[in-house]
Coordinates of C-alpha atoms in Angstrom, one line a residue:
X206 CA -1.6 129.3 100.8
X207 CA -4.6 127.8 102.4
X208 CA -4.0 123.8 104.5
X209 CA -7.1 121.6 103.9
X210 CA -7.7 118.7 105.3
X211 CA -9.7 116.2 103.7
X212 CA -10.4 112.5 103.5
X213 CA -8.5 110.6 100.8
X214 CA -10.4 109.8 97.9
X215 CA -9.4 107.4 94.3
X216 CA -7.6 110.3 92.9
X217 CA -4.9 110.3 95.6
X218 CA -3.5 106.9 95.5
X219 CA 0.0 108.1 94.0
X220 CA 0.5 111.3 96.3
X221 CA -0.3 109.3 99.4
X222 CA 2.2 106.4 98.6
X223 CA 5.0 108.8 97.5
X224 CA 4.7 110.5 100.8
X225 CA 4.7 107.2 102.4
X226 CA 7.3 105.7 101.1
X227 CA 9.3 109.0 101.6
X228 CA 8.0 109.0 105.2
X229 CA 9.6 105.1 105.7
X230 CA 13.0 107.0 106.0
X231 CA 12.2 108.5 109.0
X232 CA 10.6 105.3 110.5
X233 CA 7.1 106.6 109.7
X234 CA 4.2 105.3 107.9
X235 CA 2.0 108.0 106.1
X236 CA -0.8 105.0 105.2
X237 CA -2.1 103.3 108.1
X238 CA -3.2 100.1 106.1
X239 CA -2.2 98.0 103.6
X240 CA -3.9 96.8 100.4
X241 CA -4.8 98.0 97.1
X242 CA -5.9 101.5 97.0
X243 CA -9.8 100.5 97.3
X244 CA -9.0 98.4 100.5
X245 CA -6.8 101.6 101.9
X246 CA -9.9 104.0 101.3
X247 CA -12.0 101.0 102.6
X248 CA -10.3 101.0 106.0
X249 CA -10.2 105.0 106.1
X250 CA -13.7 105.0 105.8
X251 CA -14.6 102.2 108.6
X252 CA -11.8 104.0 111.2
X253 CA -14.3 107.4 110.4
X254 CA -17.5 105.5 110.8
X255 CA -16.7 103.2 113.8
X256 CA -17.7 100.5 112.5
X257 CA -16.0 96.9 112.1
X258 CA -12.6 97.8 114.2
X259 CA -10.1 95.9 115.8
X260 CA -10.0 95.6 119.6
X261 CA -6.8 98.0 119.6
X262 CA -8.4 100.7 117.4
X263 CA -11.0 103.3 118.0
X264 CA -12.9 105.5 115.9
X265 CA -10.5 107.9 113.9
X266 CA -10.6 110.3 111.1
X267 CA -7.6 109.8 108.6
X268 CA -7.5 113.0 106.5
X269 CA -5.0 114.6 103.8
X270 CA -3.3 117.8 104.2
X271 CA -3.4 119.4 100.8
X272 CA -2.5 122.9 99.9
X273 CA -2.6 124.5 96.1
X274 CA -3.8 121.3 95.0
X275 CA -1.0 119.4 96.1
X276 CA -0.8 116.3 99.6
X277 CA 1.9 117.9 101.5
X278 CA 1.0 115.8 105.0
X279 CA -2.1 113.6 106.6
X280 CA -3.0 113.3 110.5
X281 CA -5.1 110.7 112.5
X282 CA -7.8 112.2 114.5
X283 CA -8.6 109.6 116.6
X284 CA -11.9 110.3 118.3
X285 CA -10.9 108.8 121.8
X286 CA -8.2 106.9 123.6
X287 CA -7.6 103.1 124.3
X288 CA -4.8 102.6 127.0
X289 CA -2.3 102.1 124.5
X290 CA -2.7 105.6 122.6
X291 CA -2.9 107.1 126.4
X292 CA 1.2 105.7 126.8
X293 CA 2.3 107.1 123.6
X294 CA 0.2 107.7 120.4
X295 CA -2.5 110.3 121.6
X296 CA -5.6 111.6 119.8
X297 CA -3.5 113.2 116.6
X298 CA -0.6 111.4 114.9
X299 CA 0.4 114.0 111.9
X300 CA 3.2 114.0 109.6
X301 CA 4.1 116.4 106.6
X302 CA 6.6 114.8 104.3
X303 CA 10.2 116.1 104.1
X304 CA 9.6 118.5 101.1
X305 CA 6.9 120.2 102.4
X306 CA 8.5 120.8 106.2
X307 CA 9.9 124.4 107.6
X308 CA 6.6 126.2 105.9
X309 CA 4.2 125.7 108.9
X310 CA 1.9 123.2 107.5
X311 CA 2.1 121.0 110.7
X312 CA 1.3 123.4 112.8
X313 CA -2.2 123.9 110.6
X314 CA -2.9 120.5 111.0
X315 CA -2.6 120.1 114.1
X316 CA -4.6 123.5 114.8
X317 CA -7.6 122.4 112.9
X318 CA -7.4 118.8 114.2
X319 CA -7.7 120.4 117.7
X320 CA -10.7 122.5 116.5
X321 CA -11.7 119.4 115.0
X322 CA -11.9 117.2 118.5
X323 CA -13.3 120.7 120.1
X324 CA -16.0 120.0 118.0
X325 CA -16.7 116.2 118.9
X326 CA -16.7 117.1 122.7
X327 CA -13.1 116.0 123.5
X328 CA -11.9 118.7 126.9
X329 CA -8.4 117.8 126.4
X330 CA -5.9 116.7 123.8
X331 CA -3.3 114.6 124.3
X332 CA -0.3 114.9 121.2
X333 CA 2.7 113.3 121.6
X334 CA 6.1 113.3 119.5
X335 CA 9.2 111.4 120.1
X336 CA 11.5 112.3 122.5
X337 CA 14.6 113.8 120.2
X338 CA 11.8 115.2 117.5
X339 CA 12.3 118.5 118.5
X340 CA 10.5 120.3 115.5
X341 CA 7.3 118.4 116.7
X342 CA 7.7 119.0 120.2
X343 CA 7.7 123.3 119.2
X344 CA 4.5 122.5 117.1
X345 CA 2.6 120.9 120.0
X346 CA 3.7 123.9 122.3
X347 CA 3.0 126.7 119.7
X348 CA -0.5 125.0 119.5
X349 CA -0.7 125.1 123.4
X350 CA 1.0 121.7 124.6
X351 CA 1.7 121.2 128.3
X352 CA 4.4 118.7 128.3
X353 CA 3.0 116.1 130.8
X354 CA 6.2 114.0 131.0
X355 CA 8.6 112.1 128.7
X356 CA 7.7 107.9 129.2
X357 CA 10.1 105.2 128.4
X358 CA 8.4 102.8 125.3
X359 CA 9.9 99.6 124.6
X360 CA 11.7 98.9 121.7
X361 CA 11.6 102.8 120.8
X362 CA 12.4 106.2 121.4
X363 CA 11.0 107.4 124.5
X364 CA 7.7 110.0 123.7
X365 CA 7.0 113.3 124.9
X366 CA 3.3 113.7 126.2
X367 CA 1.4 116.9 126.3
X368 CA -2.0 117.6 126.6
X369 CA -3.8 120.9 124.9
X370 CA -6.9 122.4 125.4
X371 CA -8.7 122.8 122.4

């Protein structure tokens, strides 16, 4: 078994909105935009480039966890940090759908997103989870998380913040 991540491309339109919509349950969105599939790959491909983003958003690289062939998970590598992902979204945001959990795939992606920002120059990580998620919280750690603190967020579950050296 061998994680890959890769961006999205046409063939992956049903895979990505199964997992998303299985995802909804737990209060997560797999898909970060709305739209037809062309407009979703559309978006994906302005986040990577940098081009044309909101004021909230930075440059980011959404990619698809696949393994034998099949989407099992995606992550957001986002390239830097406005003030709001510095509170409580971080440079990775990762999620493997419920099927595919207790087999180690997050802790691949997370792994190779870290080697990923290593790459782009980024010194240090930060990754958060929510505060009760405690499967996430042993991912970030196994991958070399230093829990910072735990913050309050408004309207939600307060978020654990650790910061890795890639």
């Amino acid at each position: 078994m061998t994680l890959r991540l890769r961006p999205p491309g046409p063939g992956d339109e049903a895979a990505a909105r199964a997992l998303h919509e299985e995802l909804l349950a737990d209060g997560f969105s797999f898909l970060l935009s709305d739209g037809t599939w062309e407009e979703v790959l559309a978006s994906c491909e302005r986040d990577a480039a940098g081009t044309d983003l909101p004021p909230d958003r930075v440059r980011a690289d959404f990619l698809l966890a696949e393994v034998d062939g099949e989407v099992v998970g995606r992550v957001s590598v986002r390239h830097e940090l406005t003030p709001s992902l510095l509170e409580v979204g971080g440079h990775v945001g990762y999620a493997v759908g419920p099927r595919f959990r207790r087999r180690g795939h997050a802790t691949e992606i997370l792994r190779q997103s870290l080697a990923r920002l290593r790459d782009l120059g980024v010194e240090l990580v930060l990754v958060t989870c929510d505060d009760d998620n405690t499967g996430s919280a042993r991912v970030i750690e196994a991958c070399g998380g230093v829990l910072e603190d735990v913050r309050a967020v408004e309207g939600h579950l307060p978020k654990r913040r650790y910061w890795i050296t890639p």
